[in-house]
Coordinates of C-alpha atoms and ligand atoms in Angstrom, one line a residue:
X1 CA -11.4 25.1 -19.5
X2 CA -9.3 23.3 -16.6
X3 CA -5.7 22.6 -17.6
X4 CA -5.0 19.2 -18.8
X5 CA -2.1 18.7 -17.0
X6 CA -3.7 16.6 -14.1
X7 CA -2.3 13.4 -12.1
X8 CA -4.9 10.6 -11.6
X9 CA -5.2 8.8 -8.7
X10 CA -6.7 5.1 -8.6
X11 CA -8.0 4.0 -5.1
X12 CA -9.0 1.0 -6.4
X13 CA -5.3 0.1 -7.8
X14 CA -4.4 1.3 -4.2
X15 CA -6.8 -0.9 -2.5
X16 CA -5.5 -4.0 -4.7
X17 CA -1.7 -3.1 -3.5
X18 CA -2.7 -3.3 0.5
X19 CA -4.7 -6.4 -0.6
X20 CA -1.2 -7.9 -2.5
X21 CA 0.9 -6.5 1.5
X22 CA -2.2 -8.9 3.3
X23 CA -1.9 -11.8 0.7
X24 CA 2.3 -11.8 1.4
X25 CA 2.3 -10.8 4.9
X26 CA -1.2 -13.1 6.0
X27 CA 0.0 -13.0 9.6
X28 CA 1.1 -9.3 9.5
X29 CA -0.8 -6.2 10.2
X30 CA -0.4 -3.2 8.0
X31 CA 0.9 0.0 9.0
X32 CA 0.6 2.2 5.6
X33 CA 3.7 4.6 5.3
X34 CA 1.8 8.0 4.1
X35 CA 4.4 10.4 4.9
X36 CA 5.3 13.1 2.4
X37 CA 1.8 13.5 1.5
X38 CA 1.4 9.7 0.7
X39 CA 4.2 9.6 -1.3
X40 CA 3.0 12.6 -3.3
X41 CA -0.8 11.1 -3.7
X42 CA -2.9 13.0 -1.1
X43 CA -2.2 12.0 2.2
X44 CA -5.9 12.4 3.1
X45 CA -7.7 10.6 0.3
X46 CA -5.4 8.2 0.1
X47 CA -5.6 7.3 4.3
X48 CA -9.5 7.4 3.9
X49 CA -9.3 4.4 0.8
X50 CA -6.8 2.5 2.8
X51 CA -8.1 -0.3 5.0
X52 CA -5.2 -0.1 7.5
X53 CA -4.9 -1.0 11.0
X54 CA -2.3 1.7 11.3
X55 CA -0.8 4.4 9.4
X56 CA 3.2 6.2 9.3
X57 CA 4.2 9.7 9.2
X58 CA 8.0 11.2 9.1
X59 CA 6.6 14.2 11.6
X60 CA 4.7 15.4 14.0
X61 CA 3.2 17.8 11.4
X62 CA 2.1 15.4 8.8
X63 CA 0.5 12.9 11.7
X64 CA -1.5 16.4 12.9
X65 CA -2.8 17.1 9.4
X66 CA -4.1 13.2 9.4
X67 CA -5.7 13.1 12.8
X68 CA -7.3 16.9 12.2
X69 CA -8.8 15.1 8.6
X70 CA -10.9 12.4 10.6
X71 CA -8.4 9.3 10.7
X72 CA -9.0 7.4 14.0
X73 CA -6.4 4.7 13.6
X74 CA -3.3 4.4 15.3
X75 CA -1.0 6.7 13.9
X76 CA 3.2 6.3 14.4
X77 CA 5.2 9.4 14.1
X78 CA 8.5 7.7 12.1
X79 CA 11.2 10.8 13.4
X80 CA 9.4 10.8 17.1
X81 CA 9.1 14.0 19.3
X82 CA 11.7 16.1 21.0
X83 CA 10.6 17.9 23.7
X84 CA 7.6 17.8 26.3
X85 CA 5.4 20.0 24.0
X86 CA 5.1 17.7 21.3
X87 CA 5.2 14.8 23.6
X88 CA 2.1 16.4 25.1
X89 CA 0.4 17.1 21.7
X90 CA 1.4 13.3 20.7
X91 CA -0.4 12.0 24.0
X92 CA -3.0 14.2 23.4
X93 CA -3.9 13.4 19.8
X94 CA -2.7 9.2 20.7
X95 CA -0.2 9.2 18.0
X96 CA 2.8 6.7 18.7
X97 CA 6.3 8.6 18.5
X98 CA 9.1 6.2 17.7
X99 CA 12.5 6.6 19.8
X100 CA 15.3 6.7 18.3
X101 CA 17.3 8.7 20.9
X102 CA 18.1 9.3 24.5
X103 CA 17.3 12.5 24.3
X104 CA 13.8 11.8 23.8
X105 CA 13.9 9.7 26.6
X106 CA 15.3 12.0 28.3
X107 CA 12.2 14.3 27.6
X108 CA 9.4 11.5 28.5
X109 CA 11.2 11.5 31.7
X110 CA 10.6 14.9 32.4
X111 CA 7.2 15.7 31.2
X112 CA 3.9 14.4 32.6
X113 CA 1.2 13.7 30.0
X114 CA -2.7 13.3 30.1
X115 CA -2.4 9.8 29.2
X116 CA 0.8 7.2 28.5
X117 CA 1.8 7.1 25.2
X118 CA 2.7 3.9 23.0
X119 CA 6.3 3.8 21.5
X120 CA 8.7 2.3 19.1
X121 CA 12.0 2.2 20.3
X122 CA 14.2 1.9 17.0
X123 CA 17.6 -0.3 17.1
X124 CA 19.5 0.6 14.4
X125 CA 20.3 -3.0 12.8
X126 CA 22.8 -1.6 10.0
X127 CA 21.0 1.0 8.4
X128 CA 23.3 4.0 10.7
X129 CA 20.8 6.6 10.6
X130 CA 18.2 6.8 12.8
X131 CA 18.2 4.1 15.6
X132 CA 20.1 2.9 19.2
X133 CA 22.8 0.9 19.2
X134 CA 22.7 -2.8 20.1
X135 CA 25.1 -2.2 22.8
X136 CA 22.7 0.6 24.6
X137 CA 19.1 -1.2 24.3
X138 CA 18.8 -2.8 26.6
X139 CA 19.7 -0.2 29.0
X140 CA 17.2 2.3 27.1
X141 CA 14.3 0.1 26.7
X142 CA 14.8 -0.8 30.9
X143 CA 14.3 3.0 31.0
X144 CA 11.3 2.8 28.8
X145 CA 9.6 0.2 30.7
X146 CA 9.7 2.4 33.6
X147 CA 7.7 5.1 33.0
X148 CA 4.6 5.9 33.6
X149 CA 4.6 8.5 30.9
X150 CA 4.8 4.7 28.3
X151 CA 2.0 2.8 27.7
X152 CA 3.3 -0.9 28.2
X153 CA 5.0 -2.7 26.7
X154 CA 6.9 -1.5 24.4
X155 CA 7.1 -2.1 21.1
X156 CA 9.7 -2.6 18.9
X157 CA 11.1 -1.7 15.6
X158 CA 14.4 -1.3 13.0
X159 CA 14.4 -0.4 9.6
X160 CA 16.7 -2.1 6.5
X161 CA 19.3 -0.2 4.1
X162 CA 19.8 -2.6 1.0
X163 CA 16.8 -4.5 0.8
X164 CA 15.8 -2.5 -2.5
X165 CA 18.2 -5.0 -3.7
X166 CA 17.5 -8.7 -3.7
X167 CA 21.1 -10.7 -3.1
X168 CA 22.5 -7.9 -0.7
X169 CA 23.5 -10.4 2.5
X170 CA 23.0 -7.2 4.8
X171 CA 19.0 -7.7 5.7
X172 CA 19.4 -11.0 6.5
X173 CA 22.1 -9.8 8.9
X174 CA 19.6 -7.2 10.0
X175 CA 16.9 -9.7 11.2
X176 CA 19.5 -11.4 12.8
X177 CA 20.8 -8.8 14.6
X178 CA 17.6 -7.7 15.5
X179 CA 16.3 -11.1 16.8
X180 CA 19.6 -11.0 18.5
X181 CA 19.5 -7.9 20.7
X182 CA 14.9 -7.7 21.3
X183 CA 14.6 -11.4 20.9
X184 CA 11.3 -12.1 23.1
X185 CA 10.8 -8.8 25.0
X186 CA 6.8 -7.8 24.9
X187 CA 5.1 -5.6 22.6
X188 CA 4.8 -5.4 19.1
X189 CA 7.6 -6.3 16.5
X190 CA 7.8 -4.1 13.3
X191 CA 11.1 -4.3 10.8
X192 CA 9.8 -4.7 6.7
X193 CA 9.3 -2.0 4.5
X194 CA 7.8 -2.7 0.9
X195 CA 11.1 -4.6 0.0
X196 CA 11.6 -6.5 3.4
X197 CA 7.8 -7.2 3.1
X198 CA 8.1 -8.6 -0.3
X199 CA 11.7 -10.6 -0.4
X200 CA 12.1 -11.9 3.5
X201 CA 9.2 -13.0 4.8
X202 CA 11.8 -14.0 7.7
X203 CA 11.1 -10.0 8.8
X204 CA 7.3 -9.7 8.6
X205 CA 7.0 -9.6 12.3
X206 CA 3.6 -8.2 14.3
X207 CA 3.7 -5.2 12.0
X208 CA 4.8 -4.9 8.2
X209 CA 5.4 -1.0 7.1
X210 CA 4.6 -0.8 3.7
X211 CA 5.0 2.4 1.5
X212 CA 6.1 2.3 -1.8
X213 CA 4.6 -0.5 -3.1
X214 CA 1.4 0.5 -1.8
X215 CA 1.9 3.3 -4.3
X216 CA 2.4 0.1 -7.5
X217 CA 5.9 1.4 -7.3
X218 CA 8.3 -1.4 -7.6
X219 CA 10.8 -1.6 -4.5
X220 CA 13.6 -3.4 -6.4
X221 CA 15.9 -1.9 -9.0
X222 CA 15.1 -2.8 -12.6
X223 CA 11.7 -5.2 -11.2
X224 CA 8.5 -3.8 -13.1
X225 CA 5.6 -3.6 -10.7
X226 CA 3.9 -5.5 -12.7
X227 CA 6.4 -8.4 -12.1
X228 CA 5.0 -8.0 -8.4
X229 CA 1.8 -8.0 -9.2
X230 CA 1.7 -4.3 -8.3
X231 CA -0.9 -1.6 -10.1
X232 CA 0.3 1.8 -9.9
X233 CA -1.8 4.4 -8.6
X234 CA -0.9 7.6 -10.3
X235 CA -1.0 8.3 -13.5
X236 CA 0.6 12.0 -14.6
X237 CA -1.2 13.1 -17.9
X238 CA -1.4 16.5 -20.3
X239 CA -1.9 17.1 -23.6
X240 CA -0.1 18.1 -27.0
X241 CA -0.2 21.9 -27.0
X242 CA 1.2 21.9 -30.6
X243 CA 2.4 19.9 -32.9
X244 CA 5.4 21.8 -35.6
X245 CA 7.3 20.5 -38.6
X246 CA 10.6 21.5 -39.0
X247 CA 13.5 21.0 -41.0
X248 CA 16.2 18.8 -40.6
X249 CA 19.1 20.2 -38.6
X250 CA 16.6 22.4 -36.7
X251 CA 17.7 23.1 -32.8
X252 CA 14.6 22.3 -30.3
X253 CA 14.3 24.6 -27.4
X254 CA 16.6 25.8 -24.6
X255 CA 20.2 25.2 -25.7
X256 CA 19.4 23.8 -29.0
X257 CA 20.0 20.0 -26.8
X258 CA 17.9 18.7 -30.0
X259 CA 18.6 18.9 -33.3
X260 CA 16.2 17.3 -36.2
X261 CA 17.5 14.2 -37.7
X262 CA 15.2 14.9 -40.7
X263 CA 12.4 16.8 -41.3
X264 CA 9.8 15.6 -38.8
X265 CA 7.0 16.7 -36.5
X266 CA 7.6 17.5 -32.9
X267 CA 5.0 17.7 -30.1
X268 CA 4.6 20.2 -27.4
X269 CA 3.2 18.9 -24.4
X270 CA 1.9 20.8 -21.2
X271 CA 4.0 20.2 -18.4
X272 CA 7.8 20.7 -17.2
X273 CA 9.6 21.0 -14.4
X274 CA 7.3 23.8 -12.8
X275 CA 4.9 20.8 -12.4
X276 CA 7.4 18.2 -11.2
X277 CA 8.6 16.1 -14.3
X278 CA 12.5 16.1 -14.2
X279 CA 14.1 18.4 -15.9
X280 CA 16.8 16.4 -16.4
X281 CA 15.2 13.8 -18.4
X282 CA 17.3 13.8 -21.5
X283 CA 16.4 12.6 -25.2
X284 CA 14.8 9.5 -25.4
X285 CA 13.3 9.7 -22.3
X286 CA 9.9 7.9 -23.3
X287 CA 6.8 9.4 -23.1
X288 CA 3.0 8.2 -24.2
X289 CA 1.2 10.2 -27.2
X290 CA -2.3 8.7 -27.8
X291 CA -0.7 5.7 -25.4
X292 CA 2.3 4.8 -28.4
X293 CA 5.7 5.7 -26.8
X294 CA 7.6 8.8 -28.2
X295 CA 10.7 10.1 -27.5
X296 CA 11.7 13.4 -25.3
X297 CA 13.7 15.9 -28.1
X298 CA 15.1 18.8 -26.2
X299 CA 15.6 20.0 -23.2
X300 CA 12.6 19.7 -20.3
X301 CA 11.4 23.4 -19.9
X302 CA 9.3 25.0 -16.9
X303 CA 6.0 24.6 -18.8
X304 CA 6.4 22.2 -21.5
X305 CA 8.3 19.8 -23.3
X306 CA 8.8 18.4 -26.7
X307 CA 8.7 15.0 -28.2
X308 CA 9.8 13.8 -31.1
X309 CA 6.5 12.3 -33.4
X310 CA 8.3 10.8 -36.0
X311 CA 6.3 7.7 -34.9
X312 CA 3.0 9.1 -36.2
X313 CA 3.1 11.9 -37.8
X314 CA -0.6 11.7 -37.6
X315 CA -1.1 13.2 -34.0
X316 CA -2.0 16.3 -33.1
X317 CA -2.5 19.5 -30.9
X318 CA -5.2 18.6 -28.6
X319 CA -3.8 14.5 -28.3
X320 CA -3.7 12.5 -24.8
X321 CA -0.1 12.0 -23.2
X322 CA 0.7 10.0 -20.1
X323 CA 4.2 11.2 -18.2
X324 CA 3.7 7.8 -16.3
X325 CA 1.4 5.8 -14.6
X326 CA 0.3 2.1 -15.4
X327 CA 1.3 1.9 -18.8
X328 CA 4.8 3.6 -18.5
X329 CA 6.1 2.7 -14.6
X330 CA 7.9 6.1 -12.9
X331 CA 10.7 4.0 -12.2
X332 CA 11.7 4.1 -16.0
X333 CA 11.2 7.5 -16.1
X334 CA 13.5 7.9 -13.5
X335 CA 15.8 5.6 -14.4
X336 CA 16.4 8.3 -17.5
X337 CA 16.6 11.1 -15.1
X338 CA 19.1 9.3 -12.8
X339 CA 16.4 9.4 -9.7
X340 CA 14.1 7.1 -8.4
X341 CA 10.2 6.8 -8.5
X342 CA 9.7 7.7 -5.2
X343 CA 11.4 11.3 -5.4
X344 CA 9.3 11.6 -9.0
X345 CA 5.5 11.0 -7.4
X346 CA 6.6 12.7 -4.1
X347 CA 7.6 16.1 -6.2
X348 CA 4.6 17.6 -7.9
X349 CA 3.9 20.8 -7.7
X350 CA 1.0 22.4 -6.3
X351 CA 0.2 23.5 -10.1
X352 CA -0.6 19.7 -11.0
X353 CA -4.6 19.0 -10.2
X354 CA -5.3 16.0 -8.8
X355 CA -8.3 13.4 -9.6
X356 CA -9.3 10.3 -7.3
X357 CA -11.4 7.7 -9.2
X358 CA -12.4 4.4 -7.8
Ligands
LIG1 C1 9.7 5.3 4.5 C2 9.8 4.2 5.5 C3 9.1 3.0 5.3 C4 8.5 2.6 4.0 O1 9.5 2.3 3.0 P1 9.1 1.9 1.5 O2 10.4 1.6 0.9 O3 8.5 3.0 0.9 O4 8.2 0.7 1.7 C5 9.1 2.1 6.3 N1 9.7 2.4 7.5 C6 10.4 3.5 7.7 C7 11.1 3.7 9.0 C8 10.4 4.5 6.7 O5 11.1 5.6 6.9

């Protein structure tokens, strides 16, 4: 028999979420963010169910993997390329490096390519990582425009900090600053991620770059997806390897974190932090038994963890539980474990099997 400790992937929620980025964004086209493996989903599955007119990797590496699995739409490569070999496989596989430096100008200068690639050259608008400056666009994107090696025009993007949170004044002074400094210049426009997309429709632009919430991951702290109108696509399940009575005062596990309240039943489930559920979840952490919420007792171990089933005694080795997924949202999860959802789906092992129903 197959392990039970599998992670359930709904195309069909997926599907609905691009269909919720359309419905907010009407004038918009879609570029899906699937970097880090689609956010931990399966980058090639998850391109193949996704109607986009574009996709978005971090690397060179992950848009290679896509193209090589069959995806013929555009795809942009978020970090760019850094020298004349990768600008060479980019042209050569029509993937659309962002520029973010004048380095990598520097290295389109100097390389000659089969055919001109399309761009993004990013401004940074606030967010001080990745980006030029306002000061030294114009002068950059002047070099841009001259070169053969660039398919004209080109286009555009920035990218926000704060916009995960709702009354942060920065965004809007993002857009501004960014209508400031490209203002009409040719070629596509591209600034919203999920929560630009879904809280400033001032920033929807030619192009809107959804990722998480493509995922039915809520972009906004303490906002259930379901708020949105977001259904989330994963759902991480096992089962009860064991359920034990013990006395009360009884330590659970490593350390002894846990110690019965009363005599009471605990659960063992399959999974732990060998599989990608945090380890530092600590009691109280919910989790679903036969889909009724118990608590995490004890300390989160490589292979398993253990619940406390004082809330029905009646369950069993062999029983259904559900890490997360539509009727527990990540984000809670992570909230207990002092992360966010998006480092919980994108950190899976290898050891977790993965099933895509529609
Ligand atoms: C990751 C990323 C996105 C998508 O962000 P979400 O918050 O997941 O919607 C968009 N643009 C850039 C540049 C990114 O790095």
């Amino acid at each position: 028999m197959t392990r039970a400790t599998r992670a359930l992937i709904d195309l069909s929620a997926l599907r609905h979420n691009l269909q919720l980025v359309r419905e907010t964004a009407p004038a918009s086209r879609v570029m899906a963010v699937v970097k880090a493996n689609a956010y931990g989903h399966g980058v090639v599955p998850v391109a193949a169910a996704l109607d986009a007119e574009a996709f978005a990797v971090a690397t060179l590496d992950e848009a290679v993997q896509l193209r090589e699995a069959g995806c013929d739409r555009p795809i942009v490569v978020l970090q760019g390329c850094h020298d004349g070999e990768a600008l060479t496989l980019a042209a050569r596989l029509q993937l659309q490096p962002v520029v973010h430096h004048p380095g990598q100008i520097a290295a389109l200068e100097s390389v000659s390519l089969p055919r001109p690639l399309a761009v993004w050259l990013k401004l940074d608008t606030g967010m001080h990582r990745l980006g030029v400056a306002a000061e030294d666009f114009p002068g950059l994107h002047r070099r841009l425009a001259a070169l053969a090696q660039v398919q004209q025009p080109v286009n555009v993007m920035t990218h926000f900090a704060n916009a995960d949170t709702r009354d942060d004044p920065l965004t809007e002074i993002q857009i501004q600053r960014f209508k400031a400094t490209v203002g009409r210049l040719p070629g596509q426009h591209s600034l919203a991620n999920s929560a630009g997309l879904l809280g400033w429709p001032a920033s929807h632009a030619d192009w809107v770059r959804p990722g998480i919430m493509l995922y039915g991951i809520s972009p906004f702290h303490g906002v259930a997806p379901a708020e949105l109108g977001l259904r989330p696509v994963m759902e991480l399940r096992s089962r009860l390897l064991a359920v034990n009575h013990y006395r009360r005062g009884t330590a659970i596990g490593y350390g002894g974190r846990y110690r019965c309240e009363e005599d009471m039943p605990i659960g063992v489930v399959g999974i732990g932090y060998g599989d990608g559920y945090p380890r530092h979840a600590p009691d109280g952490t919910p989790v679903l038994v036969n889909g009724r919420r118990a608590p995490l007792a004890g300390r989160v171990s490589m292979d398993m963890l253990t619940v406390d089933l004082r809330g029905q005694p009646e369950a069993r080795a062999g029983d259904p539980v559900v890490l997360w997924g539509p009727d527990l949202p990540v984000d809670e999860i992570a909230g207990h474990a002092g992360t966010i959802g998006y480092e919980l789906v994108c950190r899976l092992t290898r050891r977790v099997a993965f099933d895509y129903v529609d």
